Coordinates of C-alpha atoms in Angstrom, one line a residue:
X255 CA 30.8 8.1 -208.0
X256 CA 29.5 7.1 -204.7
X257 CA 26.4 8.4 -203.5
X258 CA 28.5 10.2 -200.3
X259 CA 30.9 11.8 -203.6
X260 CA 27.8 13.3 -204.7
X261 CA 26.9 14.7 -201.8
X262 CA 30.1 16.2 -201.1
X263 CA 30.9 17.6 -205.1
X264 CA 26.4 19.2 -204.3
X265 CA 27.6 21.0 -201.0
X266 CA 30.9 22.5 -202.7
X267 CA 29.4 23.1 -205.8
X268 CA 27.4 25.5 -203.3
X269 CA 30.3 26.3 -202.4
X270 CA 31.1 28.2 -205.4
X271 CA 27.9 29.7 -205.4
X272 CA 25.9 26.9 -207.5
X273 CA 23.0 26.9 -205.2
X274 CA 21.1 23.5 -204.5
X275 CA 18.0 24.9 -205.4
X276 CA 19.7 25.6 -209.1
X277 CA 20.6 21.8 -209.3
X278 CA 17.5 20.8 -208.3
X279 CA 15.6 22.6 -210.8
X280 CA 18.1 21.7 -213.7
X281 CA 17.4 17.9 -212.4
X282 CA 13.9 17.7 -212.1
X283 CA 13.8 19.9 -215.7
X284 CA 16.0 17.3 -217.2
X285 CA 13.3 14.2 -216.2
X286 CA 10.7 16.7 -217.8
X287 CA 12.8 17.1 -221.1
X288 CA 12.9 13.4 -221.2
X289 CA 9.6 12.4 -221.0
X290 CA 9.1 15.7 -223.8
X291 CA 11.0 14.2 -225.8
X292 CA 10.0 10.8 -225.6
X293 CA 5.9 11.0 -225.4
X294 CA 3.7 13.5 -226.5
X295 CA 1.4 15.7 -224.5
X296 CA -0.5 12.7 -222.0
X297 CA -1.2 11.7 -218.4
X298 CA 1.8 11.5 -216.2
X299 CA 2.2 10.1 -212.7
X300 CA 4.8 11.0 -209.8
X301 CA 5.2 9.4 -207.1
X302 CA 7.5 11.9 -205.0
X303 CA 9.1 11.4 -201.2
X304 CA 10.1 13.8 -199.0
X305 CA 13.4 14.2 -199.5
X306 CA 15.8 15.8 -202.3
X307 CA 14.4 13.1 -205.4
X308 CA 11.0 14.0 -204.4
X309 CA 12.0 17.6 -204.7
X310 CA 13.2 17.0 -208.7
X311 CA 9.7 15.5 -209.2
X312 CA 8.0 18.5 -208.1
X313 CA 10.2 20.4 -210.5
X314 CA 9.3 18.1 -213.1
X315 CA 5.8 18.6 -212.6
X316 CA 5.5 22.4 -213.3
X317 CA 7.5 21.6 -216.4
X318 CA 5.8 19.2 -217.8
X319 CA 2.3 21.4 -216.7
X320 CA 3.7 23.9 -218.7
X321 CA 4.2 21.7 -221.2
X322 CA 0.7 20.6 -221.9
X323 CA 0.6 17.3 -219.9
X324 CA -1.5 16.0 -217.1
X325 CA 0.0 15.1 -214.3
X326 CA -1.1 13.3 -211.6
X327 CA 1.2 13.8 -208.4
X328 CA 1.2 11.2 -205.5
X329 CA 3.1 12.7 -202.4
X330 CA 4.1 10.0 -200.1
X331 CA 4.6 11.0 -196.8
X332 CA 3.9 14.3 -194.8
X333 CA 5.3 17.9 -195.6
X334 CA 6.0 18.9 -191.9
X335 CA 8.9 15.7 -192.8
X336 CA 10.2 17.4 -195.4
X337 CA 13.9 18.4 -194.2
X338 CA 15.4 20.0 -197.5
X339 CA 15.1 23.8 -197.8
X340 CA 15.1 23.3 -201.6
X341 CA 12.1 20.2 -201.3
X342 CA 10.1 22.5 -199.3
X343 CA 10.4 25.4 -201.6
X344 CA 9.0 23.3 -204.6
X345 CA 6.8 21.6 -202.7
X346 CA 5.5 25.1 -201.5
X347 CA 5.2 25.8 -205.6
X348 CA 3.2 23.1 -206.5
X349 CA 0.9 23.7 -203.6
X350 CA 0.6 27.6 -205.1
X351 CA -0.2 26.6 -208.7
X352 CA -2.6 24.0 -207.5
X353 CA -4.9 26.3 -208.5
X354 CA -7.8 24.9 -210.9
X355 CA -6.2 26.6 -213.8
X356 CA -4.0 23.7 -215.1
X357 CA -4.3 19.8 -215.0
X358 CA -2.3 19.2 -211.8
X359 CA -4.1 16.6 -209.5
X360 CA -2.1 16.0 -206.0
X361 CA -2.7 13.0 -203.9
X362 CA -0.9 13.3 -200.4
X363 CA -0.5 9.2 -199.1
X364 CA 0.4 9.0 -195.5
X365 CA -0.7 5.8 -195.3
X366 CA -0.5 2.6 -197.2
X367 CA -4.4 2.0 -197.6
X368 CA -4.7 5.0 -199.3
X369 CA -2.8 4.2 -202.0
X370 CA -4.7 3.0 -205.3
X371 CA -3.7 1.0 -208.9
X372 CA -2.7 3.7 -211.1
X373 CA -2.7 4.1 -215.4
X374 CA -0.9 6.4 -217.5
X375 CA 1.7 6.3 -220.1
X376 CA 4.2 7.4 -218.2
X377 CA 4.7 6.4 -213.8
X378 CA 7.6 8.5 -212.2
X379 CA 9.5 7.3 -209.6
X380 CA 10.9 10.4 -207.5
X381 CA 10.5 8.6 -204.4
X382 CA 14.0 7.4 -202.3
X383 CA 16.9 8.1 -204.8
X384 CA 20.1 7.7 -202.6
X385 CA 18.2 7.7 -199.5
X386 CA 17.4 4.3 -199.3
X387 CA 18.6 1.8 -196.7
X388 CA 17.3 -1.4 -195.3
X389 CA 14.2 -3.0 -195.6
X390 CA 11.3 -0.4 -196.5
X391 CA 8.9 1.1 -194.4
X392 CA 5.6 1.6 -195.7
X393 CA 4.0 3.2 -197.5
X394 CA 6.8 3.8 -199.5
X395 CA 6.7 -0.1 -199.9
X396 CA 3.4 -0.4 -201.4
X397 CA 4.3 2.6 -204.2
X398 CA 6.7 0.5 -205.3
X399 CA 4.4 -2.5 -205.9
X400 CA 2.1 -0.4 -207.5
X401 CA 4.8 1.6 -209.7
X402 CA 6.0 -2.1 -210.7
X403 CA 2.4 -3.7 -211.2
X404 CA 1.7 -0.5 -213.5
X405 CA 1.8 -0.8 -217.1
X406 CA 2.9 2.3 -218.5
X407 CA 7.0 3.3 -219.5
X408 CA 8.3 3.5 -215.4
X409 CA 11.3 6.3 -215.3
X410 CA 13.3 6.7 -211.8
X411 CA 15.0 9.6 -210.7
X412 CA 18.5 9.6 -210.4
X413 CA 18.6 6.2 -208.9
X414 CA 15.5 3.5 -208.6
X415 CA 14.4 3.3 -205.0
X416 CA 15.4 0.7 -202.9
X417 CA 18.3 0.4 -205.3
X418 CA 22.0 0.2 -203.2
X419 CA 23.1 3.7 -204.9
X420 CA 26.7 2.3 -203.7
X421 CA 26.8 -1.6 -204.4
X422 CA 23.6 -1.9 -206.9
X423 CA 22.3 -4.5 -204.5
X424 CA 18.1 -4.6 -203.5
X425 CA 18.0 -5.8 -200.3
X426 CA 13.9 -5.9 -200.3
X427 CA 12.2 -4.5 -203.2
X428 CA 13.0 -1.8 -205.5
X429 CA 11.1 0.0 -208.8
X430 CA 12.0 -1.9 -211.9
X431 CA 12.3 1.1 -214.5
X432 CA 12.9 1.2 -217.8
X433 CA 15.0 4.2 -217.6
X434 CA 17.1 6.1 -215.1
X435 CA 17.6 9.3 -215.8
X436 CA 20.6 10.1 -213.4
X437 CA 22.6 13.4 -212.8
X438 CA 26.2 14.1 -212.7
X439 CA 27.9 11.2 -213.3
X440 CA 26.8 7.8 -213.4
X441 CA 26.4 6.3 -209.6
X442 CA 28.7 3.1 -208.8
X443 CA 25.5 1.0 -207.9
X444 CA 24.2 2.0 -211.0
X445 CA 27.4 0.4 -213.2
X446 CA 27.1 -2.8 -210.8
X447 CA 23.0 -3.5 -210.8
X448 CA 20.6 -5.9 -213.0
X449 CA 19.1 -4.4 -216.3
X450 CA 16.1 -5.4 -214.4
X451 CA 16.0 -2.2 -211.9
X452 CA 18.0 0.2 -214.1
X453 CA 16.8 -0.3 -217.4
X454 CA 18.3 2.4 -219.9
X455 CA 20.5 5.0 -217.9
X456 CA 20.7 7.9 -219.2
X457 CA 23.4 11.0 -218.2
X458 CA 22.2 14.5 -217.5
X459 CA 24.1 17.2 -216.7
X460 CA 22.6 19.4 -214.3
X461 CA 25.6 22.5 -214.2
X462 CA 28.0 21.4 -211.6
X463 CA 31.2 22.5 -212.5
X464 CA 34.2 20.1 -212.6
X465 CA 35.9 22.7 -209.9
X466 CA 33.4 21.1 -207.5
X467 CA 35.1 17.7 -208.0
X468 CA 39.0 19.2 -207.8
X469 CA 38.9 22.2 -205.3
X470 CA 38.2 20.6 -201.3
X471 CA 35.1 22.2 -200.2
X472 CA 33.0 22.4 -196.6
X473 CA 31.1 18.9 -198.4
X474 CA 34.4 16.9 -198.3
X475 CA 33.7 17.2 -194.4
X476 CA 30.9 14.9 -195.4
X477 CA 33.7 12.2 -195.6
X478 CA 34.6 12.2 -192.0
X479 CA 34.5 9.1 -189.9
X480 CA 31.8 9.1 -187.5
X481 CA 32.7 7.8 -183.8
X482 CA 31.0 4.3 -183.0
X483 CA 29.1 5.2 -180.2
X484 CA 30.1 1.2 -178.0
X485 CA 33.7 2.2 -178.7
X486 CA 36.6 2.0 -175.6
X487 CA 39.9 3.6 -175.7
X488 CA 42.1 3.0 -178.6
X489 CA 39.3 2.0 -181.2
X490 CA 39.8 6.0 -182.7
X491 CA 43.1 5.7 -183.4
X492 CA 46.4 5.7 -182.1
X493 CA 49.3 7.5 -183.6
X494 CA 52.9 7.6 -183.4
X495 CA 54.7 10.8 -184.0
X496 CA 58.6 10.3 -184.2
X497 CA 60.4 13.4 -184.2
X498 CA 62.6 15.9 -182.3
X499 CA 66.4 16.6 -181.8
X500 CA 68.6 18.6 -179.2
X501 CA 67.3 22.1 -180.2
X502 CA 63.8 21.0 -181.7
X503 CA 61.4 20.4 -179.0
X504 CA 58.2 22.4 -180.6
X505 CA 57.7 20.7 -183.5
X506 CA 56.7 17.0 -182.7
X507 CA 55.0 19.0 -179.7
X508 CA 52.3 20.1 -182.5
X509 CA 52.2 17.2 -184.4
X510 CA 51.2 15.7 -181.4
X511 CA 49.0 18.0 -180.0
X512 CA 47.1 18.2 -183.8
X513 CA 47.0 14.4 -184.1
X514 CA 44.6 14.6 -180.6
X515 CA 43.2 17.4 -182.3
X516 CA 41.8 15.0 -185.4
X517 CA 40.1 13.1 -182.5
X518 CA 42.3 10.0 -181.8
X519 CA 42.3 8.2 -179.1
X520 CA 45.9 7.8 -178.2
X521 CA 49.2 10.0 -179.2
X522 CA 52.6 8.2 -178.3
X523 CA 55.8 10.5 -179.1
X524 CA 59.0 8.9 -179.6
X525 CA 61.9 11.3 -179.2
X526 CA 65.0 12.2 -178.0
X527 CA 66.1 12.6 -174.1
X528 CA 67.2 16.0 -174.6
X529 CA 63.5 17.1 -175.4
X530 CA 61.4 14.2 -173.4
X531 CA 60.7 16.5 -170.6
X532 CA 59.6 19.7 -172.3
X533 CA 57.1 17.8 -174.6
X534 CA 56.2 15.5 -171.6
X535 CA 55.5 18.9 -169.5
X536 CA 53.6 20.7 -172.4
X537 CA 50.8 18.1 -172.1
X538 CA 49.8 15.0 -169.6
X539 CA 48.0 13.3 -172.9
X540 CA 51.1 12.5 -174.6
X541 CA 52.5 9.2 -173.8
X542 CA 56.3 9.9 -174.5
X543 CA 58.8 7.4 -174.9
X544 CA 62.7 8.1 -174.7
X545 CA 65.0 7.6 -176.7
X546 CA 69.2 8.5 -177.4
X547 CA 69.8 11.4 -175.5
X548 CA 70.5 14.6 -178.4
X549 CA 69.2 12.6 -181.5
X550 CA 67.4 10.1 -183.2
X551 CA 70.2 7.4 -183.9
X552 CA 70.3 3.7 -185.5
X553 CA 70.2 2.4 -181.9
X554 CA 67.0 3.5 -181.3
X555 CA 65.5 2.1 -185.1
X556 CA 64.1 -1.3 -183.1
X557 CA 62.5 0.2 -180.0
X558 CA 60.7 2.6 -182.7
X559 CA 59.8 0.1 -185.2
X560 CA 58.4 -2.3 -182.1
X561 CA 56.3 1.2 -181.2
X562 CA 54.7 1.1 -183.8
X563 CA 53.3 -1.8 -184.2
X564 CA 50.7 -0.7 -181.1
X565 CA 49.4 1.9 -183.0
X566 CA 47.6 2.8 -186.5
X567 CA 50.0 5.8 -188.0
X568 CA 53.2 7.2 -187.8
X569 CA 53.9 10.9 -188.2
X570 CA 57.7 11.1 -188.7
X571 CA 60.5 14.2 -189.5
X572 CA 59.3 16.7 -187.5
X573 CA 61.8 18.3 -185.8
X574 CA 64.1 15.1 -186.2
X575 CA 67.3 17.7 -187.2
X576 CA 69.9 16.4 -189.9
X577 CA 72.5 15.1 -188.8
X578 CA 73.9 12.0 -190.6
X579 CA 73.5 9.7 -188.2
X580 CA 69.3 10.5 -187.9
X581 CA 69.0 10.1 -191.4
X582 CA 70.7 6.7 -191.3
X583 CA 67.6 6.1 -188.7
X584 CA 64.9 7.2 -190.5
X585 CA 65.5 5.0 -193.9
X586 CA 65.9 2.4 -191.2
X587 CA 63.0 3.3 -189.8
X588 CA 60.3 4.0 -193.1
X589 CA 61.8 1.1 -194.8
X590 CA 60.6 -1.4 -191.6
X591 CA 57.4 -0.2 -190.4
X592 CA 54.7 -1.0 -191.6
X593 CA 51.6 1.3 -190.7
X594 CA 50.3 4.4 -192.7
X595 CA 52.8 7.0 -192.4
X596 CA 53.5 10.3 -193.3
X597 CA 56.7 11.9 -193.4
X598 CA 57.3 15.8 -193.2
X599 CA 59.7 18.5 -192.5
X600 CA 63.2 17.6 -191.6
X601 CA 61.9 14.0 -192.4
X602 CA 61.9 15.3 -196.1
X603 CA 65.3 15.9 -196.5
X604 CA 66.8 12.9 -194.8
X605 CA 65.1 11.0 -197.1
X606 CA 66.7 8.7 -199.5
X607 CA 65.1 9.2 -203.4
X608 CA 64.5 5.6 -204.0
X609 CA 63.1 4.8 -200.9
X610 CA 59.5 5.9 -201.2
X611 CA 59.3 2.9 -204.0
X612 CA 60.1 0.1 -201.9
X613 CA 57.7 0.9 -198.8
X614 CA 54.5 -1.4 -198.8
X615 CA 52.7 0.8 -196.7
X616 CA 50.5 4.4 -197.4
X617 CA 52.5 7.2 -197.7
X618 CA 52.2 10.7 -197.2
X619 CA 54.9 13.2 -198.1
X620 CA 54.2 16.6 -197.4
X621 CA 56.7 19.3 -199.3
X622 CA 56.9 22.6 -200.3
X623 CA 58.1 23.8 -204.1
X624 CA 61.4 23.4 -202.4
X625 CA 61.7 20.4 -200.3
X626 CA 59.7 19.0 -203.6
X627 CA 62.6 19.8 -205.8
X628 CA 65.3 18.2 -203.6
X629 CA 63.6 14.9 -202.7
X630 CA 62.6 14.6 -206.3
X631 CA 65.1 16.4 -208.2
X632 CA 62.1 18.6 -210.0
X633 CA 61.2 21.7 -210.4
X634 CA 57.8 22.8 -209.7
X635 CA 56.4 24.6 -213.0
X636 CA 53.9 28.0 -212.7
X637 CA 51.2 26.8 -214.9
X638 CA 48.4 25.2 -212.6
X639 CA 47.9 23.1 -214.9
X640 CA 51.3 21.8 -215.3
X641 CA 52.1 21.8 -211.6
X642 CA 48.8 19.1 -211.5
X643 CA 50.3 17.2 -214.2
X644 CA 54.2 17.0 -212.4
X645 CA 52.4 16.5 -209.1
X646 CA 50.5 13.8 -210.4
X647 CA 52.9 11.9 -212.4
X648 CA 55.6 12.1 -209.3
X649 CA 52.6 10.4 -207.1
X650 CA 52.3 7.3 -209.3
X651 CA 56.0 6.7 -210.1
X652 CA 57.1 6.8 -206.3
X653 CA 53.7 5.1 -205.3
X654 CA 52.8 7.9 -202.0
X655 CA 50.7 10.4 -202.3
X656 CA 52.2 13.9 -203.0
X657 CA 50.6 16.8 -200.5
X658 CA 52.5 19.8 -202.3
X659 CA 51.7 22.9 -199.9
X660 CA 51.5 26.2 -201.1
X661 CA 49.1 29.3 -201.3
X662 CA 47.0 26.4 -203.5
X663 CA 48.0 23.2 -201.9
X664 CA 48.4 20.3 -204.4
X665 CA 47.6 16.6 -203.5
X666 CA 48.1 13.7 -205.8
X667 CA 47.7 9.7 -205.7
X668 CA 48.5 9.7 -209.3
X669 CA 44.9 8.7 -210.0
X670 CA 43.0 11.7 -208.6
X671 CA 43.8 15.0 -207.7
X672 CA 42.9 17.9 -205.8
X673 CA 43.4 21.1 -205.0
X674 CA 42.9 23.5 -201.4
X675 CA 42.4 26.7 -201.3
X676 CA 42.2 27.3 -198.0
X677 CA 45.0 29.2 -195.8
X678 CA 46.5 32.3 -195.8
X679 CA 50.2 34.4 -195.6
X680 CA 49.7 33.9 -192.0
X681 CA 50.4 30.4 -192.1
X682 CA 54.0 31.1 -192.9
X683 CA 54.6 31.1 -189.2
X684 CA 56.9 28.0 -187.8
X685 CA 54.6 24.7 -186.9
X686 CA 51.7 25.4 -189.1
X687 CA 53.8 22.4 -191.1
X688 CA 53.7 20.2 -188.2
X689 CA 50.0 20.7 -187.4
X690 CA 49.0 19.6 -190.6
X691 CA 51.4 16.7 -190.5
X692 CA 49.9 15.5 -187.0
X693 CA 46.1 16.7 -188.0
X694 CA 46.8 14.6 -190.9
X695 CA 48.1 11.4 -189.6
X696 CA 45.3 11.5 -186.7
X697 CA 42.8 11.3 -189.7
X698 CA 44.6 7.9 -191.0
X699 CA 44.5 6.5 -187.8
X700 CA 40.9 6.8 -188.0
X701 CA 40.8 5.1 -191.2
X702 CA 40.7 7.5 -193.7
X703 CA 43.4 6.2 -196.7
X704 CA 46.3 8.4 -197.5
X705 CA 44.6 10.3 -200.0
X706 CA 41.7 11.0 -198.3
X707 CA 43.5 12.0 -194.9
X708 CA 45.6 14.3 -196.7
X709 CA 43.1 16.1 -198.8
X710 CA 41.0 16.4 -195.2
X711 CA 44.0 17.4 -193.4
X712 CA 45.0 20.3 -195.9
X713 CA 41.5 21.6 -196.1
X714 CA 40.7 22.1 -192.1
X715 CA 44.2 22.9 -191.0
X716 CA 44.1 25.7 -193.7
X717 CA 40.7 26.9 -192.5
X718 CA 41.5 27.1 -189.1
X719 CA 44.5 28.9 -190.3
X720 CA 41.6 31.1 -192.1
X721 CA 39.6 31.6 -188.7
X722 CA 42.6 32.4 -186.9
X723 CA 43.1 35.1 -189.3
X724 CA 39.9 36.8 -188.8
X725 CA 40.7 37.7 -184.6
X726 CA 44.7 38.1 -185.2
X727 CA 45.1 39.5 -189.0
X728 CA 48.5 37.5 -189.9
X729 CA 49.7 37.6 -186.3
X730 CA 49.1 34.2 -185.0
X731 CA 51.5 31.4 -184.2
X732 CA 50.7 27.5 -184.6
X733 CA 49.4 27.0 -181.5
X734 CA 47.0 30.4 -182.0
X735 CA 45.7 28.6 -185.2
X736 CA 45.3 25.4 -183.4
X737 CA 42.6 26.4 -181.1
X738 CA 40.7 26.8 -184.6
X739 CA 40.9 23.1 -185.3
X740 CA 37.6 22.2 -183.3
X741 CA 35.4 24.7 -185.0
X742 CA 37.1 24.3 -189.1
X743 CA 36.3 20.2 -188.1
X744 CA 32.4 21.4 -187.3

């Protein structure tokens, strides 16, 4: 688990109305139990930052106050720092029980000078956890010397700071403890670091639910690619959508208008002549390129396939039509290109079943229980639990990943699997389809793999499906639910 999965599986957790604050307490009562079980009643020292680790040290310390032990607690930094709602509410405890009537001893370090050699049997390290990065600023540096230099057991929280919580790497210094009492599930730099900063890791479960890790949440969002702020046009992504057919001009019109929605730079739109000038007029930000004049045909397989070789996904199907001689094109066209693609709607059933296996490339195929059925020749059980399973299984044997949409959308890589719960019966409306499909291959041309685009692209296009709900009931069409996009992305 990386430390940006943690944060993501915290927030939805919250989600389903774990509250930080209770993780917090069951992980600072888990170092408590620890040291309980390990040491009887003696000094204790905590070093504790401002951030979400220092937070489980302050819970720590009223449980191991209550438990009969001294402790000794060394906050380094300044409160008015402390950005956590949940930090500052145990920080604002320990302050409150600071009282005269128990052992606690607080030492608030702003400065490195202030910091002294410390004994005990026992030296806490709550002071970074997965916030470290870079070289280390002081004083935070000179705790760790002295946490090191000290002679008693040395136990870090959740991960030993200036520890790599992602590659296990210390780029400066970092606490050398003899155990690391982590939460969850074990942190990828943990598996990869020397014995010499970890020590013994231990597993604690702290109450988050395994629907926190399968159900997409508001933390997933956490994934999103940031925008480099020296970037020039084109360096956010440039998609492809393919699509349209003599009576189809709406749907790659959404696709598009949702893939500049994700917050690419670039949407190029390959279609037909007979619907080039309605989806040219709809919007000046499309660059549209023409192709046969009712249908997408074999002839036009080598303009497309040279298209796309200027951009960084392809968003075929929608609207294409069926007509033999278009699905002729699009095996043509799937089998030869070679960027992240996602196929949807008509796309779906033009497909030929043993394609999917031979195409190098990410793949995203987005079908209902239907469309499911007929490009895979499987019906789609009731149980949730067996739908997972068939979802799953179909995902690794035609290498793509399955996006099976529903009133609980599916998505599969065959290794992981999650489920959305966003949307509503209002989303039955034409185009909702082609909006994900477009939102969706925006966020690959971003950089997001298959799996993670589609999982993202299911959850916001549902919940601006959800927001368009709340001013129109179930009477909004695609492009209603559209305007939604922006806010569902914030």
């Amino acid at each position: 688990m990386t430390p940006k999965d943690m944060m993501a599986v915290d927030s939805n957790a919250e989600e389903l109305g774990i509250s930080k604050s209770a993780l917090m307490e069951n992980a600072g009562k888990s170092v408590a139990d620890h040291i309980i079980d390990i040491l009887d009643p003696c000094k204790i020292v905590i070093f504790a930052g401002t951030g979400g680790n220092g937070g489980d040290g302050f819970v720590a310390t009223r449980h191991l106050l209550n438990n009969g032990y001294n402790v000794e607690l060394c906050f380094i930094g300044r409160s008015d720092r402390i950005k956590s709602h949940e930090t500052i509410q145990n920080w604002t405890a320990i302050q409150n029980i600071n009282s005269g009537l128990n052992s606690l001893k607080i030492k608030i370090i702003e400065d490195s000078s202030s910091l002294k050699k410390v004994t005990a049997p026992v030296i806490v390290d709550a002071l970074l956890g997965t916030g470290v990065k870079g070289k280390l600023r002081e004083p935070i540096s000179s705790a760790i010397d002295i946490i090191n230099k000290s002679e008693g057991i040395k136990i870090a929280v959740d991960v030993p700071s200036g520890l790599d919580p992602l590659t296990g790497e210390v780029q400066d210094k970092a606490v050398e403890a003899d155990f690391t009492l982590t939460f969850h599930e074990i942190k990828d730099g943990l598996k990869k670091a020397a014995v010499r900063y970890v020590g013994n890791v231990i597993l604690y479960d702290i109450g988050i639910p395994k629907e926190a890790e399968i159900f997409l949440g508001k933390g997933d969002l956490l994934r999103l690619k940031k925008r480099d702020m020296t970037s020039h046009k084109g360096n956010n992504g440039r998609v492809l959508v393919i699509g349209g057919s003599r009576d189809y001009s709406g749907a790659p019109t959404l696709a598009a208008h949702a893939a500049f929605k994700s917050g690419v730079d670039l949407v190029h739109v390959a279609c037909p002549q007979s619907v080039a000038l309605p989806i040219r007029s709809y919007s000046p930000d499309f660059i549209v390129h023409t192709l046969s004049e009712e249908i997408i045909v074999e002839d036009d397989v080598d303009k497309i396939v040279e298209l796309s070789k200027n951009v960084d996904s392809v968003v075929i199907g929608c609207g294409m039509g069926r007509d033999a001689e278009t699905a002729t094109a699009l095996n043509e066209i799937v089998g030869e290109i070679k960027k992240p693609m996602i196929i949807d709607a008509d796309g779906l059933k033009l497909l030929y079943n043993d394609i999917l296996n031979e195409i190098k490339n990410e793949v995203i195929v987005t079908p209902h229980s239907a469309e499911f059925k007929a490009l895979f020749g499987l019906d789609v059980p009731e149980e949730l639990k067996d739908k997972m399973e068939i979802i799953s299984k179909t995902s690794n044997e035609n290498k793509c990943v399955v996006l099976l949409k529903g009133a609980l959308d599916i998505i599969s890589n065959g290794e992981k699997t999650r489920l959305n719960k966003t949307g509503n019966p209002g989303m039955t409306v034409g185009g909702t389809g082609d909006c994900l499909a477009g939102l969706t291959g925006g966020l690959m041309a971003k950089g997001h793999d298959a799996f993670e685009a589609a999982c993202l692209g299911a959850y916001i296009n549902g919940k601006a499906g959800d927001m368009a709900s709340v001013k129109y009931e179930y009477h909004f069409t695609a492009t209603d639910m559209m305007k939604y996009i922006d806010d569902a992305f914030r």
